[in-house]
mmCIF file of C-alpha atoms in Angstrom:
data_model
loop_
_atom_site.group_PDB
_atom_site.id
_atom_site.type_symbol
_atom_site.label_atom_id
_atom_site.label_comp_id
_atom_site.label_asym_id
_atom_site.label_seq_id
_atom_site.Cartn_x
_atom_site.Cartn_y
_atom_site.Cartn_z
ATOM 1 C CA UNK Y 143 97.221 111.947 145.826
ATOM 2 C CA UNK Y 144 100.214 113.869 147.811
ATOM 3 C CA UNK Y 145 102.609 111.821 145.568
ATOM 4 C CA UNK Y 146 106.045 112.084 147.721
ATOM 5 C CA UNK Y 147 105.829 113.630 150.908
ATOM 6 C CA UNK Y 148 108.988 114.117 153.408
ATOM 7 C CA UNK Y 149 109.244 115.342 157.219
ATOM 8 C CA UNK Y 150 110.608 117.260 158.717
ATOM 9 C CA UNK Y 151 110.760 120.336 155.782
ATOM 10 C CA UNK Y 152 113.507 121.910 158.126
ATOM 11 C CA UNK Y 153 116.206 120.874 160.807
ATOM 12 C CA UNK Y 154 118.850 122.241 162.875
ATOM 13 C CA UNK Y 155 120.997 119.607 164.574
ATOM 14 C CA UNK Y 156 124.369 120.046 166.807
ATOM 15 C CA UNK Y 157 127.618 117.865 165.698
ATOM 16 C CA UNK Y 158 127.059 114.354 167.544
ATOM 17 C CA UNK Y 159 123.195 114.122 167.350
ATOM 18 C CA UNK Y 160 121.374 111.891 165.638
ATOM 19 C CA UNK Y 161 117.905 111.950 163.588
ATOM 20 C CA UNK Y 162 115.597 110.466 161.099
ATOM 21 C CA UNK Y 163 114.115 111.919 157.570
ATOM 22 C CA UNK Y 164 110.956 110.267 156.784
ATOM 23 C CA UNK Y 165 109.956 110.173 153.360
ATOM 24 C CA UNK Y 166 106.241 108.588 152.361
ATOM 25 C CA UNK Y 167 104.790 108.529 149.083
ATOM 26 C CA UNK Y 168 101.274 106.835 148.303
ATOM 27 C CA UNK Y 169 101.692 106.167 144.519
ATOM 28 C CA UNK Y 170 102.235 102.401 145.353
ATOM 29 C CA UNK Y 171 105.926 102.683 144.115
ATOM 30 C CA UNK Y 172 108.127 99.604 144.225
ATOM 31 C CA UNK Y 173 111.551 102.263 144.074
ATOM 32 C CA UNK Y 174 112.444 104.744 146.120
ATOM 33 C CA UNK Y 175 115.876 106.910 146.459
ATOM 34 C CA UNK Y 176 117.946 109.914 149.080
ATOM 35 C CA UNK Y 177 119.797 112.282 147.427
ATOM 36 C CA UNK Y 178 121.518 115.038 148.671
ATOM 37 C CA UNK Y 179 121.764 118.713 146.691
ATOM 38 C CA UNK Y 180 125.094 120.987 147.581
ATOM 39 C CA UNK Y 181 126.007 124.137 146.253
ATOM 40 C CA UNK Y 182 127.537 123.930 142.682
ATOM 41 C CA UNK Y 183 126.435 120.682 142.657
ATOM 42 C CA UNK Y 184 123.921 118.699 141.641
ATOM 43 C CA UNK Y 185 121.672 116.120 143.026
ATOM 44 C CA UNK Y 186 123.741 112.673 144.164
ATOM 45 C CA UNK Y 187 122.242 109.429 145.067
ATOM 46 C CA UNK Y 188 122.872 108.362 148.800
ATOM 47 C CA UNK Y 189 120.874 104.992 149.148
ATOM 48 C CA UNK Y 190 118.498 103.720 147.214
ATOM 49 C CA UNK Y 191 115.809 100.528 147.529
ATOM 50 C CA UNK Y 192 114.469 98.381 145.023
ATOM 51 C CA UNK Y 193 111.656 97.087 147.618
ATOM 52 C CA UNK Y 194 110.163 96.621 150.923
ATOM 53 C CA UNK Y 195 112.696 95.349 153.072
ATOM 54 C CA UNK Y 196 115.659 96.169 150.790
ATOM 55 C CA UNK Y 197 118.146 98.591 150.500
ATOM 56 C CA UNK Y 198 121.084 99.604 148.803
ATOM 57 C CA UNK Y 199 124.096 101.860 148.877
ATOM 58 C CA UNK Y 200 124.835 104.945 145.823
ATOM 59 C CA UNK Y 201 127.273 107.595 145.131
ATOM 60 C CA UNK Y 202 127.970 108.720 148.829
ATOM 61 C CA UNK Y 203 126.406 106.379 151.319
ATOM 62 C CA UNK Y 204 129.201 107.128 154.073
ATOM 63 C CA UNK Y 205 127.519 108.337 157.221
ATOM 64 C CA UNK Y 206 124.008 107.378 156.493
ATOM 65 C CA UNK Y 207 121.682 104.286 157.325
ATOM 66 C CA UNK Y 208 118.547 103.522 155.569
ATOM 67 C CA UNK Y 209 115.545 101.086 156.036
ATOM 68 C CA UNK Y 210 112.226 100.317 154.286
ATOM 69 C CA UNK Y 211 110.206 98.407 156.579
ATOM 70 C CA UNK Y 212 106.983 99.491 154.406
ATOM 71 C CA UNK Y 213 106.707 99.716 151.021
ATOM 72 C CA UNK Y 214 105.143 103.240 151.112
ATOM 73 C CA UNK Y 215 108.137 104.417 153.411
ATOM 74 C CA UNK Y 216 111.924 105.052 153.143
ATOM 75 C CA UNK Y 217 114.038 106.332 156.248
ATOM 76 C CA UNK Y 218 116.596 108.093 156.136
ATOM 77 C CA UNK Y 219 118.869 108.209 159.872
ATOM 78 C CA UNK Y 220 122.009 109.590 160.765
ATOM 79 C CA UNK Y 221 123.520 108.475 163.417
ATOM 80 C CA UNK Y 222 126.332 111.031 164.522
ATOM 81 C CA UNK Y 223 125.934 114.008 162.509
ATOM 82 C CA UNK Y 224 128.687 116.121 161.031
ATOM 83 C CA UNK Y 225 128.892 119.511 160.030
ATOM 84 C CA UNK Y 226 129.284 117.965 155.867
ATOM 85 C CA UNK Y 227 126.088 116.614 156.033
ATOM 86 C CA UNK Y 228 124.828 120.091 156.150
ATOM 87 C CA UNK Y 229 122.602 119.761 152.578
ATOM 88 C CA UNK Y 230 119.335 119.435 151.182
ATOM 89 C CA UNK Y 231 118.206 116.192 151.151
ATOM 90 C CA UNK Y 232 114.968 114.823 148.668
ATOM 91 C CA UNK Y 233 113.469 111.596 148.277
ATOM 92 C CA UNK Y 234 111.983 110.513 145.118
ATOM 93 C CA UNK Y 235 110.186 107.468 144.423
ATOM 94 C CA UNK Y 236 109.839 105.151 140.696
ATOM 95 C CA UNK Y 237 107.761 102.528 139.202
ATOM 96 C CA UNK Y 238 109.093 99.440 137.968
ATOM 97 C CA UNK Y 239 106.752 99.106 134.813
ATOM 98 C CA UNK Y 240 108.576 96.576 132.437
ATOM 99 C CA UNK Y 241 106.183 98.372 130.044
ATOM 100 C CA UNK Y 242 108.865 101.000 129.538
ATOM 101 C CA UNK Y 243 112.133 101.471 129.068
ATOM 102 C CA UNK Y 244 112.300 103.570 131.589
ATOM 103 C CA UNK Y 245 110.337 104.921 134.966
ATOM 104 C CA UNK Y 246 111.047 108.761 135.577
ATOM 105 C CA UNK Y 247 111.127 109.535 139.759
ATOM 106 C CA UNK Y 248 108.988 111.693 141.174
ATOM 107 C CA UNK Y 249 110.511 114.246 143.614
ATOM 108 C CA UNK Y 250 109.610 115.591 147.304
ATOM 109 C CA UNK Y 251 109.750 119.265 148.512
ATOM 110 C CA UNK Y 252 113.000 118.545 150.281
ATOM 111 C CA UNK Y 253 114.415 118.759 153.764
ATOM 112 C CA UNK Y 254 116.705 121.389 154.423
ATOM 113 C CA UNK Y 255 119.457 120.271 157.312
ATOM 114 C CA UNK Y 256 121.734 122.106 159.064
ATOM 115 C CA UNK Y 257 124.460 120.621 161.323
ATOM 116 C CA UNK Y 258 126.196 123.091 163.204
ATOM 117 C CA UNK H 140 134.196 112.271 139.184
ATOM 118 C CA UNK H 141 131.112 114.263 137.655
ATOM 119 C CA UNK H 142 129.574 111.826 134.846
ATOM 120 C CA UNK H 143 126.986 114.012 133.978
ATOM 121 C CA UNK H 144 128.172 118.118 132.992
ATOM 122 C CA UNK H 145 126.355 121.415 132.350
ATOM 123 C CA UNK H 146 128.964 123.728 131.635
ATOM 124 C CA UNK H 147 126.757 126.885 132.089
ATOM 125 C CA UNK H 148 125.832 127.431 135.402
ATOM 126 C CA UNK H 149 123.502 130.213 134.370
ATOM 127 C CA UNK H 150 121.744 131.236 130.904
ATOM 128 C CA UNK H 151 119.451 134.682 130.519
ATOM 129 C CA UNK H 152 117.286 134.862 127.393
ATOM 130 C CA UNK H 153 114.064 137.375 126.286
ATOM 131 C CA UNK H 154 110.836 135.681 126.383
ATOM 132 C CA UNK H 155 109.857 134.672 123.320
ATOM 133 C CA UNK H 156 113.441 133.534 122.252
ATOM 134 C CA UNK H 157 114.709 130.469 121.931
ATOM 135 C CA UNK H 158 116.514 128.832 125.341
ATOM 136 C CA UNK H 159 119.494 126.427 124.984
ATOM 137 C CA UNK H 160 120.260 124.572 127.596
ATOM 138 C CA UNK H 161 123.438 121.847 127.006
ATOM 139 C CA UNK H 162 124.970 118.932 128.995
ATOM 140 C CA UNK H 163 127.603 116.405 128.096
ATOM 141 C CA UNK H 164 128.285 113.015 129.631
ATOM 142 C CA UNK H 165 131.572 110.727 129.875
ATOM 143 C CA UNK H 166 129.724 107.677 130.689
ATOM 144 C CA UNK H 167 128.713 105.643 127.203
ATOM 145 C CA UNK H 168 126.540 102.820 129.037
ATOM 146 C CA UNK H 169 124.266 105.493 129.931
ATOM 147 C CA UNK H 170 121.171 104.434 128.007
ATOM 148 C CA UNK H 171 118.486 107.142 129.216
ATOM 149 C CA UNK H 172 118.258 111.149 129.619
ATOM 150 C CA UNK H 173 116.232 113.341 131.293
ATOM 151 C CA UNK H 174 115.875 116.972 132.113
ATOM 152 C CA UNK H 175 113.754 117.806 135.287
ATOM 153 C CA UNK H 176 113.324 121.493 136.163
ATOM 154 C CA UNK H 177 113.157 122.800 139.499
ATOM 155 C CA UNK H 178 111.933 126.295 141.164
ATOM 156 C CA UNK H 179 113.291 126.831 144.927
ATOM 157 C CA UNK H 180 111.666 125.530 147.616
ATOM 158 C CA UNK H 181 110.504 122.832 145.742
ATOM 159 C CA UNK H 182 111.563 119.214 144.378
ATOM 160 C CA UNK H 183 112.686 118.454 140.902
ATOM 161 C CA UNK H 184 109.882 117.835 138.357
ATOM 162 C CA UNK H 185 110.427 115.976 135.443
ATOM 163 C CA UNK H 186 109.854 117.649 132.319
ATOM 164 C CA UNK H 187 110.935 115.457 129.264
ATOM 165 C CA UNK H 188 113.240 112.548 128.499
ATOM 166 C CA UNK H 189 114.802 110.820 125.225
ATOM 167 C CA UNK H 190 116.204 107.098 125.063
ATOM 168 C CA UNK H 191 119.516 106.195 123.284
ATOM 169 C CA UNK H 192 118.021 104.828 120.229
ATOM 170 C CA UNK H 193 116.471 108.359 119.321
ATOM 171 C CA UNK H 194 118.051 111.581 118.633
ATOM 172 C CA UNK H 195 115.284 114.193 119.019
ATOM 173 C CA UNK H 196 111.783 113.995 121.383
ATOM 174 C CA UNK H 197 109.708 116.829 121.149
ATOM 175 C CA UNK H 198 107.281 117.679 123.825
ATOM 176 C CA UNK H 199 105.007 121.030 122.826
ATOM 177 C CA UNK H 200 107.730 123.773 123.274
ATOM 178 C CA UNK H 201 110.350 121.927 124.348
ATOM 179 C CA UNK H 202 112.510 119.633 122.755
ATOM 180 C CA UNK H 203 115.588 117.531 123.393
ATOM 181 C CA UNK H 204 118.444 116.541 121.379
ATOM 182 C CA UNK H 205 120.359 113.928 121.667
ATOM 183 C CA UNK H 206 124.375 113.083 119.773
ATOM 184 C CA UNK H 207 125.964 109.751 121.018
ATOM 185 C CA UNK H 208 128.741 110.112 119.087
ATOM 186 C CA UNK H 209 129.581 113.186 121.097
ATOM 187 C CA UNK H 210 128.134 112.293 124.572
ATOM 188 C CA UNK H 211 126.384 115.797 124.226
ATOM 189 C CA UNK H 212 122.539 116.571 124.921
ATOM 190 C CA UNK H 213 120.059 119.664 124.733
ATOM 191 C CA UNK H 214 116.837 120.980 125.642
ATOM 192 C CA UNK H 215 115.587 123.984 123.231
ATOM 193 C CA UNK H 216 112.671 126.243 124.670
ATOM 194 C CA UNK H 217 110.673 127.546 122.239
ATOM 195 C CA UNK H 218 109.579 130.275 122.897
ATOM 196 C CA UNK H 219 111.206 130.990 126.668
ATOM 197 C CA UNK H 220 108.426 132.153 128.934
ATOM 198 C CA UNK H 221 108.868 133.743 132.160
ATOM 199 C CA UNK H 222 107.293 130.917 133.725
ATOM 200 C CA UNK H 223 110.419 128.951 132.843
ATOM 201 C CA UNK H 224 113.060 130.738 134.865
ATOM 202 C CA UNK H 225 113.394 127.410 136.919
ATOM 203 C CA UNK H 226 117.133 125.347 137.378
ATOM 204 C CA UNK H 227 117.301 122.903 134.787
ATOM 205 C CA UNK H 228 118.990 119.609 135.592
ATOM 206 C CA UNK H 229 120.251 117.586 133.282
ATOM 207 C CA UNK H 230 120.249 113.329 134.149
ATOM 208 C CA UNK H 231 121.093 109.402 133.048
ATOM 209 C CA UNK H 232 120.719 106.453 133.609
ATOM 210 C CA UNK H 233 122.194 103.259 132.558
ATOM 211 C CA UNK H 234 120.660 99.980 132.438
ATOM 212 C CA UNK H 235 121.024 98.784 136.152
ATOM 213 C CA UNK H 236 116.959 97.930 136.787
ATOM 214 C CA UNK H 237 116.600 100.494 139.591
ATOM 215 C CA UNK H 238 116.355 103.094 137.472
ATOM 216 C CA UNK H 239 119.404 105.391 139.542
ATOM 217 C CA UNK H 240 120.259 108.481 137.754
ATOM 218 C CA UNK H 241 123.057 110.686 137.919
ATOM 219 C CA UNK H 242 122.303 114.697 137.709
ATOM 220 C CA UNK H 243 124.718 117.597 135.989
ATOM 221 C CA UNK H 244 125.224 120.335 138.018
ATOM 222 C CA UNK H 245 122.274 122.301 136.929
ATOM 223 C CA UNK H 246 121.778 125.834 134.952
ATOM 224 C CA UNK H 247 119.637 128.363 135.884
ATOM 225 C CA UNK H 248 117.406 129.824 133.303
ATOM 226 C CA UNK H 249 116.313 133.460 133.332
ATOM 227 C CA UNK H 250 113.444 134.522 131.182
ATOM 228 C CA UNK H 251 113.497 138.301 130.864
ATOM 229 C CA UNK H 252 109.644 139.642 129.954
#
């Protein structure tokens, strides 16, 4: 099992261009989330899906896209990118067990971006 | 507006002492905490949760505390280890069925052998 798995682990983009974070996981997951990690601040919630072929918009969706075409995957694009998007970004990914009250999300390493 | 606070961005403690790590919330539909810890390079791991309904879960040496009444949480560490100089995020949830959480700031724990 390689649980949550995200690519590229590092990027260096110029203002303007565009790219896409892949994030996989193969623990059959019906959830999966973005969030972003700044300095002095802590992990918030960019877009988030409930299941394949939905998506969903969090705490600050403004400059990102999202699609999950697969249930295993969630992409993460953006489109024109801006020197504030400079962050780390992680995926994570939850169960929906109605077992429990509550599903805890497992984390990947990260993707460190830097928009210059 | 930050829903979820640690206070202390930074705590240093011996190893073998005890390790207090605190974080207060505004929000009172949130319904479910967590802490996850993190070392650098890495992704958050989750290391121990408590629902509303309770007000302590204890999980080998840690533990978490939990007051409504004063929107305030803890995790104790007993005893710190070296092994736990990590970030420590504090997180909740409220009952929206995708289980979205919203993380405090973070405090980074120092265990001094």
């Amino acid at each position: 099992n390689a649980g949550v798995t995200q690519t590229p682990k590092f990027r260096v983009l110029k203002t303007g261009q565009s790219m896409t974070l892949l994030c996989a996981q193969d623990m059959n997951h019906e959830y999966m989330y973005w969030y972003r990690q700044d300095p002095g601040m802590g992990l918030r919630l960019i877009h988030y899906s409930v299941g394949e072929g939905t998506t969903a918009k969090g705490e600050v969706p403004d400059g990102y896209n999202v699609s999950r075409l697969k249930k295993q995957n969630f992409l993460l694009g953006l489109e024109s990118a801006a020197p504030s998007q400079t962050s780390v970004y992680f995926c994570a990914s939850s169960s929906n067990s109605g077992t429990v009250s509550y599903n805890e999300q497992f984390f990947g390493p990260g993707t460190r971006l830097t928009v210059l | 507006d930050q829903q979820v606070k640690q206070n202390s961005p930074s705590l240093s403690v011996q190893e073998g002492r005890i390790s207090i790590l605190n974080c207060d919330y505004t929000n009172s539909m949130f319904d479910y905490f967590l802490w996850y810890k993190k070392y650098p390079a890495e992704g958050p791991t989750f290391l121990i949760s408590i629902s509303s309904i309770k007000d302590k879960n204890e999980d080998g040496r840690f533990t978490v505390f939990l007051n409504k009444s004063a929107k305030h949480l803890s995790l104790h560490i007993v005893p710190s280890q070296p092994g736990d100089s990590a970030v420590y995020f504090c997180a909740a949830s409220a009952e929206t069925g995708a289980n979205n959480l919203f993380f405090g700031t973070g405090t980074r724990l120092t265990v001094i052998p």
